[in-house]
Coordinates of C-alpha atoms in Angstrom, one line a residue:
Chain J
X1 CA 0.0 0.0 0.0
X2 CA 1.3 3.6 -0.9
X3 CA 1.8 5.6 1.9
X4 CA 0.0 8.8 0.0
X5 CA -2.4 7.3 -2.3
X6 CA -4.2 10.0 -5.2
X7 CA -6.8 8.5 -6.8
X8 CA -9.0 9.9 -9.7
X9 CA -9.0 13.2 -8.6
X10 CA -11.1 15.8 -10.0
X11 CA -10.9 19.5 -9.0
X12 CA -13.3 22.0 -10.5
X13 CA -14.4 25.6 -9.0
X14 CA -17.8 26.4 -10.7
X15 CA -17.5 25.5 -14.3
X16 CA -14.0 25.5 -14.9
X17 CA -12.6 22.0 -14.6
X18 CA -8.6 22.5 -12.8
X19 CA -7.5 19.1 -12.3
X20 CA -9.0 16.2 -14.1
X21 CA -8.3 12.9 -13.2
X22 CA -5.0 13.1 -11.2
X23 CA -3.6 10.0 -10.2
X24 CA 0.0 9.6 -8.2
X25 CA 0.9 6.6 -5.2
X26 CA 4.1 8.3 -3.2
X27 CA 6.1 5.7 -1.5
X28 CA 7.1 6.2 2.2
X29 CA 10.6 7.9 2.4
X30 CA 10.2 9.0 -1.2
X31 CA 11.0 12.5 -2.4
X32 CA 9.1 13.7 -5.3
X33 CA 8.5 17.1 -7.2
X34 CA 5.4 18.5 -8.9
X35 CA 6.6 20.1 -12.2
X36 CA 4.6 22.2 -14.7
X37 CA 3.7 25.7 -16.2
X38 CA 2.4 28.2 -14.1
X39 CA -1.3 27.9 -13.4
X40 CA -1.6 24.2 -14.7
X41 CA -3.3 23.3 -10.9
X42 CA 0.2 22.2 -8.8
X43 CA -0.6 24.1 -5.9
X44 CA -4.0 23.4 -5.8
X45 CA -3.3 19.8 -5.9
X46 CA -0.7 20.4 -3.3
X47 CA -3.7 22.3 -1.0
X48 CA -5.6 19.5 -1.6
X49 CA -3.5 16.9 -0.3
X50 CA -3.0 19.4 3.0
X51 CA -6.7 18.8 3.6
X52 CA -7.0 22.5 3.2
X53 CA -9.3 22.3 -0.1
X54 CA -11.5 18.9 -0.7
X55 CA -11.5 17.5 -4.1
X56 CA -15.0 17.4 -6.2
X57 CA -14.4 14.0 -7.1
X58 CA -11.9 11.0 -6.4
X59 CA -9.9 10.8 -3.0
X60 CA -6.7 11.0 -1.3
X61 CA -5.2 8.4 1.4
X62 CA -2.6 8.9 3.4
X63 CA -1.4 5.5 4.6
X64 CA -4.7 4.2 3.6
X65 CA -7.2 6.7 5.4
X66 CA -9.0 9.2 4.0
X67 CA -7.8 12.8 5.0
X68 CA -10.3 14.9 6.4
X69 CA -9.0 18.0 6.9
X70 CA -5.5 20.1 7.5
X71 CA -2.8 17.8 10.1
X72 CA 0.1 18.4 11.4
X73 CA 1.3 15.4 10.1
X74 CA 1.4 16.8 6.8
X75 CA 3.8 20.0 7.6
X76 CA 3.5 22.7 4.5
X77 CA 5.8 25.7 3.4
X78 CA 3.0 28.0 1.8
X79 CA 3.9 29.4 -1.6
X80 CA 3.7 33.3 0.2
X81 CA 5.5 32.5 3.7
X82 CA 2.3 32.8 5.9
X83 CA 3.8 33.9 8.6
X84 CA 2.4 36.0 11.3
X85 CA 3.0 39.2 11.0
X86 CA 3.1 40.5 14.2
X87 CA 5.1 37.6 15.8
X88 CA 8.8 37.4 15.4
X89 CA 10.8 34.9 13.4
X90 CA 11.1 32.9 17.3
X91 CA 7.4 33.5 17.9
X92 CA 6.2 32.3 14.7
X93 CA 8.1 28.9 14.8
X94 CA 7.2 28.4 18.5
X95 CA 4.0 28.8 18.5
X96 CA 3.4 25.6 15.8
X97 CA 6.1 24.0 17.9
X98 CA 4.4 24.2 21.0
X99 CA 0.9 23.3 19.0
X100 CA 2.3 20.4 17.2
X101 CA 4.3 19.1 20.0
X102 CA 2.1 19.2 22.8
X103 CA 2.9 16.6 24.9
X104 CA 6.8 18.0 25.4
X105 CA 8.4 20.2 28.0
X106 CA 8.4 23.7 27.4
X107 CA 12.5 23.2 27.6
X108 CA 12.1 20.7 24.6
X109 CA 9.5 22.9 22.6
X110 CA 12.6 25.8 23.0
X111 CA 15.5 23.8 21.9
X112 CA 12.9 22.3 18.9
X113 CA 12.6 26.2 17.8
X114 CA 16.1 26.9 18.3
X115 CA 17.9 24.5 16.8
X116 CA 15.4 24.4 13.8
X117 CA 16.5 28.1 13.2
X118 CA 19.9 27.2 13.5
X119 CA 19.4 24.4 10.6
X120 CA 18.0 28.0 8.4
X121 CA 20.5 30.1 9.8
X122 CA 18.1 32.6 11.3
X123 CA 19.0 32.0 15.1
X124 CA 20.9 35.2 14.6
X125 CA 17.4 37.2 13.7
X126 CA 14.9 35.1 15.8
X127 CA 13.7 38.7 17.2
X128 CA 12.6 40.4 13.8
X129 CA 9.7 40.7 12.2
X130 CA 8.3 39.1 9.2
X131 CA 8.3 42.6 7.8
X132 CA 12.1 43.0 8.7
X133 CA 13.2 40.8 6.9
X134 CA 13.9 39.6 3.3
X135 CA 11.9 37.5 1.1
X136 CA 14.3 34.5 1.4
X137 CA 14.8 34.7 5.2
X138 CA 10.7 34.4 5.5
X139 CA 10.7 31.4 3.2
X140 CA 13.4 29.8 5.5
X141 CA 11.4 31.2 8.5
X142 CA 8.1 28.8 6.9
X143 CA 10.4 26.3 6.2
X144 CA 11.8 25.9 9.8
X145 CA 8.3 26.1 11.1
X146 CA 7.5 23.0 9.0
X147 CA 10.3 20.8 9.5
X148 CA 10.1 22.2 13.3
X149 CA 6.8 20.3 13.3
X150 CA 7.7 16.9 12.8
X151 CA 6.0 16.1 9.8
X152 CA 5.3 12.9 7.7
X153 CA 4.7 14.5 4.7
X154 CA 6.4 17.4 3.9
X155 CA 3.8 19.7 1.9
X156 CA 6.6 22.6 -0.2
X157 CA 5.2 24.4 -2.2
X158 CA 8.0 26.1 -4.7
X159 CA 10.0 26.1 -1.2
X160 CA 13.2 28.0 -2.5
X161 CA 11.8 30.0 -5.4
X162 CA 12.7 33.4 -4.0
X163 CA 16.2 32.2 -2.9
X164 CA 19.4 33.3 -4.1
X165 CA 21.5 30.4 -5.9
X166 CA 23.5 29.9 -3.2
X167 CA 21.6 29.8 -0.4
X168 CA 19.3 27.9 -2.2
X169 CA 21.9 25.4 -2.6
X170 CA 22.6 25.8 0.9
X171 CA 19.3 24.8 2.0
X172 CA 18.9 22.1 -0.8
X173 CA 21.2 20.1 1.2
X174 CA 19.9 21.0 4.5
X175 CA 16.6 19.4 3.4
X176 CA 18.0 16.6 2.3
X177 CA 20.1 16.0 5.4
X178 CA 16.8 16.3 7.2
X179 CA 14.8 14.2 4.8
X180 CA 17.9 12.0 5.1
X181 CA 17.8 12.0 9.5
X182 CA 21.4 12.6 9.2
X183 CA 21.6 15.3 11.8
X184 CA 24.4 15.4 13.8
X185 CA 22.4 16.9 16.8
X186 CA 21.6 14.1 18.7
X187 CA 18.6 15.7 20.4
X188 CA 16.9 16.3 16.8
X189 CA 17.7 12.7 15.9
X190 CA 15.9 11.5 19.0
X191 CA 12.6 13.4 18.3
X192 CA 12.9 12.9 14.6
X193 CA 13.6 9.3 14.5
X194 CA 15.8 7.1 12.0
X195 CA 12.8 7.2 9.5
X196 CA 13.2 8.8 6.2
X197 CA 10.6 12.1 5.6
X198 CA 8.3 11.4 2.5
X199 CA 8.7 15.1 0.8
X200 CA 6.4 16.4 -1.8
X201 CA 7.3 19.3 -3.5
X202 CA 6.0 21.8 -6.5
X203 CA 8.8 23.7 -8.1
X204 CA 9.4 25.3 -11.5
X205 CA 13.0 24.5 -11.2
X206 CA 13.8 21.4 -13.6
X207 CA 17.8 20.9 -11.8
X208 CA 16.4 21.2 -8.2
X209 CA 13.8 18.8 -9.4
X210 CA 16.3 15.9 -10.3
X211 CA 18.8 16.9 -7.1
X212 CA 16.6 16.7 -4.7
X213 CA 14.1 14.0 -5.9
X214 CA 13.4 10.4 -6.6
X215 CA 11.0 10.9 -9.1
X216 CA 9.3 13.8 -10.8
X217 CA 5.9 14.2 -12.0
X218 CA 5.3 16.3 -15.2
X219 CA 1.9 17.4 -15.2
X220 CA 0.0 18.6 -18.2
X221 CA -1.3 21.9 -18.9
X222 CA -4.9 23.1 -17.9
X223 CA -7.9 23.5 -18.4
X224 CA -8.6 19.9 -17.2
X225 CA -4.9 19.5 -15.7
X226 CA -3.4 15.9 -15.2
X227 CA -0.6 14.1 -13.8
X228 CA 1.3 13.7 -17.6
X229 CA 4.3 11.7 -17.3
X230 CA 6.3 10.6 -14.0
X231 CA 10.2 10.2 -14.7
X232 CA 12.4 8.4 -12.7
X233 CA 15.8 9.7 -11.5
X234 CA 18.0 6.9 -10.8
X235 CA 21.3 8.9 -9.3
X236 CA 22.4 7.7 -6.6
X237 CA 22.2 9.1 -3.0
X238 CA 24.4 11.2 -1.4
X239 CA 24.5 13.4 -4.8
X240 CA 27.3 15.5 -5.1
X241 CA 25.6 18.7 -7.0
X242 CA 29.1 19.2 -9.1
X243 CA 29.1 15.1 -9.9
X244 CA 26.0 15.3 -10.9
X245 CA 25.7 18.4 -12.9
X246 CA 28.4 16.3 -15.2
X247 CA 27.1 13.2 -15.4
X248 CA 25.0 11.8 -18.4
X249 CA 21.7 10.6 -16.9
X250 CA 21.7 14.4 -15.3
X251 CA 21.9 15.3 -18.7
X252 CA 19.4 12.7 -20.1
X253 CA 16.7 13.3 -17.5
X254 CA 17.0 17.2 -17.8
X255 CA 16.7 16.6 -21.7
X256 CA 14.0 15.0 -21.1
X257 CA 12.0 16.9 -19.1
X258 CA 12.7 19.8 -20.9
X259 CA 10.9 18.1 -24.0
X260 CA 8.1 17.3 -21.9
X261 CA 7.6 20.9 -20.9
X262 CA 8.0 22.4 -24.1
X263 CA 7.1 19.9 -26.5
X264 CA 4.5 17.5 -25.5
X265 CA 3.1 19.4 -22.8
X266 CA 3.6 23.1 -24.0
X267 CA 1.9 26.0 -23.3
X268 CA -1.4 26.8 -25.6
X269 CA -1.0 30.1 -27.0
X270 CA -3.3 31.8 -25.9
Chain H
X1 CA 22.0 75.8 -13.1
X2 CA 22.1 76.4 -9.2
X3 CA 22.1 79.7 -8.8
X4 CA 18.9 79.2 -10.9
X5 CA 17.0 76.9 -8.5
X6 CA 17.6 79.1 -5.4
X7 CA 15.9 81.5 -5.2
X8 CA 16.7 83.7 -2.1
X9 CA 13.0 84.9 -1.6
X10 CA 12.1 81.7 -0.1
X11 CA 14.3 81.7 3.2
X12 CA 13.2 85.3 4.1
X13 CA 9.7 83.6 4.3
X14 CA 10.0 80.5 5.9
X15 CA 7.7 80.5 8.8
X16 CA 8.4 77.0 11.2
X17 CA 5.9 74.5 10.9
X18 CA 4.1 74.1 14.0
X19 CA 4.2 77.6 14.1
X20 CA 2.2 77.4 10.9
X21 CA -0.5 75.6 12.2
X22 CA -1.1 76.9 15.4
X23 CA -1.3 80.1 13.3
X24 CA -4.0 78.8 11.2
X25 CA -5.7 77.0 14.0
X26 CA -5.8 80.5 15.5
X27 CA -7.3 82.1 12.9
X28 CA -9.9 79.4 12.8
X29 CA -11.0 80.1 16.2
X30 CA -11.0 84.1 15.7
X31 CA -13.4 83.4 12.7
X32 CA -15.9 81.0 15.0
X33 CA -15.8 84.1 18.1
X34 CA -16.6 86.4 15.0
X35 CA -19.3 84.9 13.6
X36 CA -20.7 84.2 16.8
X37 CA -20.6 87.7 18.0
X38 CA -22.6 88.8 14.8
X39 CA -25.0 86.4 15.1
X40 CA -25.2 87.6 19.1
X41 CA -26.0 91.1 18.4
X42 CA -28.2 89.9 15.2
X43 CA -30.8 87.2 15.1
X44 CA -29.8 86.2 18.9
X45 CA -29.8 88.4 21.3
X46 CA -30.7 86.5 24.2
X47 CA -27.4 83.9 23.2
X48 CA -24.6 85.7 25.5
X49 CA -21.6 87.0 23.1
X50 CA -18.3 85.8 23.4
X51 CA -16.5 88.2 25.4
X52 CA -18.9 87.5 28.4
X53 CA -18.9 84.0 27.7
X54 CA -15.0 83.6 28.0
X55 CA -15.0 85.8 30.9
X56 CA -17.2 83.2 32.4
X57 CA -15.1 80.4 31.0
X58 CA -12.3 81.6 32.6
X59 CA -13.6 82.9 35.9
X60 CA -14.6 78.9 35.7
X61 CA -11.2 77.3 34.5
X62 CA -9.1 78.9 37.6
X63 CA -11.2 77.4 39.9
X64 CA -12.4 74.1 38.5
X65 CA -12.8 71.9 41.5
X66 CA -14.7 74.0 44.5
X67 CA -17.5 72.0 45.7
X68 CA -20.2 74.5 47.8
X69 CA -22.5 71.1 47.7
X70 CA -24.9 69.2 45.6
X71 CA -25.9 72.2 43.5
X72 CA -22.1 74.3 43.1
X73 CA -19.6 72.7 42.1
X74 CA -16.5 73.8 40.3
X75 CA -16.1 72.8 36.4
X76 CA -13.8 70.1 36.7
X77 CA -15.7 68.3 39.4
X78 CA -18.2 67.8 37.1
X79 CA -16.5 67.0 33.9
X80 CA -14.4 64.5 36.1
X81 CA -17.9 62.8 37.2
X82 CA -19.6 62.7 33.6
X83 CA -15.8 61.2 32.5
X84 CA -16.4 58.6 35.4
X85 CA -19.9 57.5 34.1
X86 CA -18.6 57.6 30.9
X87 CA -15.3 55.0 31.1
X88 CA -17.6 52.9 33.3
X89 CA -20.5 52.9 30.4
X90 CA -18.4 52.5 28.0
X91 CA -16.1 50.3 30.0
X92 CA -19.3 48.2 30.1
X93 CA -20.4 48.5 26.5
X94 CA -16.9 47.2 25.4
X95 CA -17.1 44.0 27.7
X96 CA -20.2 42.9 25.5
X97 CA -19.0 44.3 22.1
X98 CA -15.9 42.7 22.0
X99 CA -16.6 39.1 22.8
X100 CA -19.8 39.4 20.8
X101 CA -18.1 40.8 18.2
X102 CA -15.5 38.4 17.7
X103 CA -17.7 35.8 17.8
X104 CA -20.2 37.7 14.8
X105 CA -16.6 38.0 12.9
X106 CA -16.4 34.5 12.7
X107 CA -19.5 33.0 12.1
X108 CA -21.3 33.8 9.3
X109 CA -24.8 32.2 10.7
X110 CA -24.6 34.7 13.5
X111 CA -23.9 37.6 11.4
X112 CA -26.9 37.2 9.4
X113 CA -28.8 36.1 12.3
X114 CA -28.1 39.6 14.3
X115 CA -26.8 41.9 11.8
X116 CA -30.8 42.8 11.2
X117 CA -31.1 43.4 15.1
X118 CA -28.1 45.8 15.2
X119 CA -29.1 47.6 12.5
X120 CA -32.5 48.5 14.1
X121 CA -31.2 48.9 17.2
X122 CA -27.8 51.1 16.2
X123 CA -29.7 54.5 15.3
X124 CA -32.3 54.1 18.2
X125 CA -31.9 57.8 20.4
X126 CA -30.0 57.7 23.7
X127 CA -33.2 59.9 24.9
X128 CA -35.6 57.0 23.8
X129 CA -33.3 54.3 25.8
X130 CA -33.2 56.8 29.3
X131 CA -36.8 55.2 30.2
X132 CA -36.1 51.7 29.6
X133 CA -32.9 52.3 31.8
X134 CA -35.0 53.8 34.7
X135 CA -37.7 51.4 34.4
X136 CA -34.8 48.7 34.4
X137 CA -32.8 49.6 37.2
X138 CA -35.2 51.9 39.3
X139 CA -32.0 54.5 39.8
X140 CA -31.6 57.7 37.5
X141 CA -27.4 56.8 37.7
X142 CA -27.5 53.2 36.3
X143 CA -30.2 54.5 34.0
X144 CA -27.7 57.2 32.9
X145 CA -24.4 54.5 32.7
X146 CA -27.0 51.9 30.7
X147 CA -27.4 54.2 28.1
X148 CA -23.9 55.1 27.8
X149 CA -23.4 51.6 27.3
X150 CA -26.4 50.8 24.5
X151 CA -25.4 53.7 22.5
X152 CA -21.3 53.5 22.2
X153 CA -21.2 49.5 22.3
X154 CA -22.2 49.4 18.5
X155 CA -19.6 50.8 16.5
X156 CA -17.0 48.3 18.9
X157 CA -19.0 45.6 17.8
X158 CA -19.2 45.9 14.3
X159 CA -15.6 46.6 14.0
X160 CA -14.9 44.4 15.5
X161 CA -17.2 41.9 13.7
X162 CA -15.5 43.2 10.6
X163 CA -11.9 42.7 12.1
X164 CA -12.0 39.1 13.1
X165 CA -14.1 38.4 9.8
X166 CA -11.3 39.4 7.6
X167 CA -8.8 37.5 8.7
X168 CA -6.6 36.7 6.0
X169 CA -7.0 32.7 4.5
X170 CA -3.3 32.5 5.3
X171 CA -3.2 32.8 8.6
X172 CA -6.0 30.4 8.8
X173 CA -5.0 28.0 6.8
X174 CA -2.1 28.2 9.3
X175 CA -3.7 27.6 12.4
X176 CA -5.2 24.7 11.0
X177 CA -2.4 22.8 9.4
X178 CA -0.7 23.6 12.8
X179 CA -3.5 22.8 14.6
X180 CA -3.5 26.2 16.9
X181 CA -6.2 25.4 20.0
X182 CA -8.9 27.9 20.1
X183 CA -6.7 29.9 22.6
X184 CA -3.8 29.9 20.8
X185 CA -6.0 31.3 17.4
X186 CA -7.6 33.4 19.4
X187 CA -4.3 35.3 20.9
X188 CA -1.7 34.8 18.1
X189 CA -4.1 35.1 15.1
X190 CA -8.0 36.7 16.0
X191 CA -6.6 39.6 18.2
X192 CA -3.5 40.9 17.1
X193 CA -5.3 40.6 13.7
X194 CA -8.5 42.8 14.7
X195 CA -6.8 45.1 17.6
X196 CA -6.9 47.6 15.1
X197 CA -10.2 47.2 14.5
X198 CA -11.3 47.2 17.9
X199 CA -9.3 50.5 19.0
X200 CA -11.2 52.0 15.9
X201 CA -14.3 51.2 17.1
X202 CA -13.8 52.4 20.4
X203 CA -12.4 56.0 19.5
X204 CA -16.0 56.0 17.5
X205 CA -17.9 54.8 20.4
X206 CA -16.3 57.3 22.9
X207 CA -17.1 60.3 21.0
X208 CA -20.6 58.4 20.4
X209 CA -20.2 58.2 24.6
X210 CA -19.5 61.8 25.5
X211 CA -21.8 63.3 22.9
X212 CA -24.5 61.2 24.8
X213 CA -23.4 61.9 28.5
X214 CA -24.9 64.7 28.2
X215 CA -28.1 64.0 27.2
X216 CA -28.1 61.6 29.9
X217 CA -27.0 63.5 32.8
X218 CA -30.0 66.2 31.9
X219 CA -32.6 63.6 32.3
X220 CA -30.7 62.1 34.9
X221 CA -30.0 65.1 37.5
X222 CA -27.9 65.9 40.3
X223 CA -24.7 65.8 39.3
X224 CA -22.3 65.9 35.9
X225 CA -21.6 68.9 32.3
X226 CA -25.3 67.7 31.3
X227 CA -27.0 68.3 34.4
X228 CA -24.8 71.7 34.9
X229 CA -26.2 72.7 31.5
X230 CA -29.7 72.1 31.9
X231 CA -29.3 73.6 35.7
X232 CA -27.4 76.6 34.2
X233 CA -30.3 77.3 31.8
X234 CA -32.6 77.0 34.2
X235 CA -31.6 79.1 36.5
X236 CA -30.7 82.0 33.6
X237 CA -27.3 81.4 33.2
X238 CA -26.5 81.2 29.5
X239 CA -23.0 82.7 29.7
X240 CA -22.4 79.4 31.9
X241 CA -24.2 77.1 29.4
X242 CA -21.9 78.6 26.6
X243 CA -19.0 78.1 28.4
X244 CA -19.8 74.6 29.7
X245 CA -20.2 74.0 25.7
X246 CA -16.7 75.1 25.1
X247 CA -15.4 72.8 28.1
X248 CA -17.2 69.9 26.7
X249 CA -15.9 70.6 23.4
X250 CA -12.3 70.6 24.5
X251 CA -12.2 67.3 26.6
X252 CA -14.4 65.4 23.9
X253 CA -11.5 66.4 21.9
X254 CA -8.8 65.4 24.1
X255 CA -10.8 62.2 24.6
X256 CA -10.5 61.4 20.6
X257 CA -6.5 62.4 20.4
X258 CA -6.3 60.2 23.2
X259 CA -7.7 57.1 21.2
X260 CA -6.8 58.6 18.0
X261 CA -2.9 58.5 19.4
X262 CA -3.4 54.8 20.8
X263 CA -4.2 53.5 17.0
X264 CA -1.8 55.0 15.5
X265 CA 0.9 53.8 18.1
X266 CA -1.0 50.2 17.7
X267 CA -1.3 50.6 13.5
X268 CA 3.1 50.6 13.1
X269 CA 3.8 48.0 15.5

């Protein structure tokens, strides 16, 4: 059985039809990345499976129940941050901490938040505000607020788009180390567990696709979006991002996808 | 190009700022005395002129808070007792708006359910709610406080309704994938959200609050501005009543810088 399960999905909001017949099985442990043009229904398929919008037709399991609703199993970086405005970076990542992880001391929920800012590099800026702060340092604020969480399934939703190149690298490889529960902090280790995070992520960003993920599905363009093609990348982990940059199934799969995107799938003109 | 641009005309007459307005704001007031005094030797003669009035006003403001019993007492004495029934009315008002507000804001069911009720009950007089007050309590001063709180509760409640109802999907979609307990939405999400709001509504409802003190206090009696104004007329003082307008004036405007200086400190943090 699949751990996330999508099965005939159909999303429509009145008459216009979004999402037609989406169907995808995510393995425990997997990482895998939505890819497509803007506005082909990724992020609303990525709502959906956060329980935050319902599907008009077809369902979604997670490990083989039906999700009703939002969960803090299923941790999500928002496409536009969400973050509070009027709490600080700290506040903003404490206050799911302490929600999520109720059951722990409040010395536990602190060293949660702080070393999950450390992971970002924000521990040095915990005290701003959203509104002090730059685009990217939000994006890692939503992103430590998720991981912080504890998540199964890890909901991103174009997670690094607003990044610089390098720190998006940076934080590329800090996910994965997550993802891979190869922390050195002992502590984190002990909460997280030795299990492997399932991470689902929608990105426009075709060589973050194939670093970070095991497979990527291509989705077709809307009206009446679908998942198109799912390719396979078969490098092996740990990548090395110069390694693999070089290597010829990089170069194959990238090929590939880009003939998916601009050829089989491309954009109607309008 | 530069010796263009400046022009030496404009330093001679560069008058400060503040200066500025405090000028106009003077000028402002010296047309208000003028027009009054034409109108005071014109269609109103029995309306006492401005001179005597400020005479009065000032014969008043040195000595605000002498108290030759229940029916002389010095300016500020009674000011300082309408401003008591006031905060406590409104005070009052507030405890219900707020909670009853938030919980309009966010459910739809209730706003249509009770929207119709407010907006009959919003314009109703504070002169039409005096009786139902006495016939309520059985005591002129609760009487007088119950209508302070009836007519300034409303514009608290429906801004605040209109606060915690627009609370960004975002921030909700937030608290539920985080799953926030009611306490923790209502404190890190509902409040700071609609504080705002809320400290809108009450500067409207505590000018609605003073204008309406006085009304009160005239039915009421025995003590407060309103019951000094009515007393004032009645006993053929209408230099007094003229100057008790001014004094109201000035603290219902100090009351609204007060609020007005609390949202703006509240609407950059």
């Amino acid at each position: 059985m699949a751990f996330l399960q999508i099965s005939s999905v159909h999303k429509r909001f009145g008459s216009y039809a979004a999402l037609e017949n989406v169907n995808l099985s995510v393995q425990q442990g997997e990482v895998i990345a939505l890819i497509g043009h803007s506005g082909c229904g990724k992020s609303t398929l990525l709502s959906m499976i956060a329980g935050l919008s319902q599907p008009t037709q077809g369902e979604i399991l997670l490990e083989g129940r039906p999700l009703k609703g939002p969960g803090p199993e299923r941790g999500v970086v928002f496409q536009n941050y969400s973050l509070l405005p009027w709490l600080s970076v700290y506040q903003n990542v404490k206050v799911a901490v302490a929600s999520v992880h109720r059951e722990r001391t409040d010395d536990e929920k602190a060293r949660i938040t702080e070393k999950f800012l450390q992971i970002v590099g924000l521990w040095a800026h915990r005290h701003k505000k959203p509104g002090e702060i730059s685009g990217g340092m939000k994006q890692r604020t939503a992103l430590a607020r998720a991981l912080a969480t504890n998540p199964k399934l890890l909901l991103l939703d174009e997670p690094f788009g607003a990044l610089d190149a390098l720190t998006r690298a940076n934080l590329q490889d800090e996910l994965l180390r997550v993802w891979d529960s190869t922390l050195e902090d002992s502590f984190l280790r002990a909460i997280w567990g030795g299990e492997r995070k399932t991470i689902l992520l929608v990105t426009h960003d075709i060589e973050e696709a194939i670093y970070l993920c095991d497979r990527i599905a291509v989705m077709s363009n809307g009206p009446a979006a679908s998942i198109g093609k799912v390719v396979e990348v078969p490098l092996p982990r740990p990548r090395d991002r110069r390694q693999m940059l070089e290597s010829r199934a990089y170069v194959e799969i990238k090929e590939e996808l880009l003939h998916l995107l601009t050829v089989v799938y491309a954009k109607k003109a309008a | 190009m530069e010796r263009i641009v400046r022009k030496p005309a404009s330093r001679g007459l560069a008058v400060p700022k503040p200066l500025l307005t405090g000028l106009n704001a003077l000028t402002g007031f010296f047309v208000l005395l003028l027009a009054w005094h034409v109108l005071s030797h014109t269609v109103a003669p029995k309306v006492p002129e401005p001179s005597k009035t400020l005479g009065i006003f000032w014969q008043m403001f040195i000595n605000p808070f002498y108290d030759n019993g229940p029916n002389d007492k010095g300016i500020g004495l009674q000011l300082w007792l309408s401003l008591e029934r006031v905060f406590v009315g409104f005070g009052l008002g507030a405890l219900i708006a707020v909670p009853l507000g938030i919980l309009i804001g966010a459910s739809e069911g209730l706003r249509a359910m009770l929207n119709p009720v407010i907006q009959m009950l919003r314009p109703v007089s504070p002169l039409a709610w005096f009786p139902v007050g006495l016939a309520a309590f059985q005591a002129s001063e609760q009487a007088a406080i119950f209508v302070i709180a009836i007519c300034s509760l409303w514009p608290t409640l429906i801004n605040t309704a209109l606060g915690v109802g627009s609370i960004p999907q975002d921030y909700r979609n937030v608290a539920r994938v985080y799953a926030f307990s009611p306490w923790t939405y209502l404190t890190c999400v509902v409040l700071p959200h609609s504080l705002l709001y809320v400290l809108t509504g009450f500067r409207l409802g505590m000018g609605i609050a003073w204008m309406v003190i006085v009304a009160a206090e005239m039915l009421a009696g025995g003590t407060g501005v309103g019951f000094f104004v009515w007393d004032s007329y009645n006993s053929g003082q209408l230099e007094y009543v003229m100057a008790s307008i001014l004094f109201i004036g000035l603290v219902g405007w100090a009351l609204d810088s007060a609020l007005g200086w609390l949202v703006r400190r509240f609407s950059h943090g």
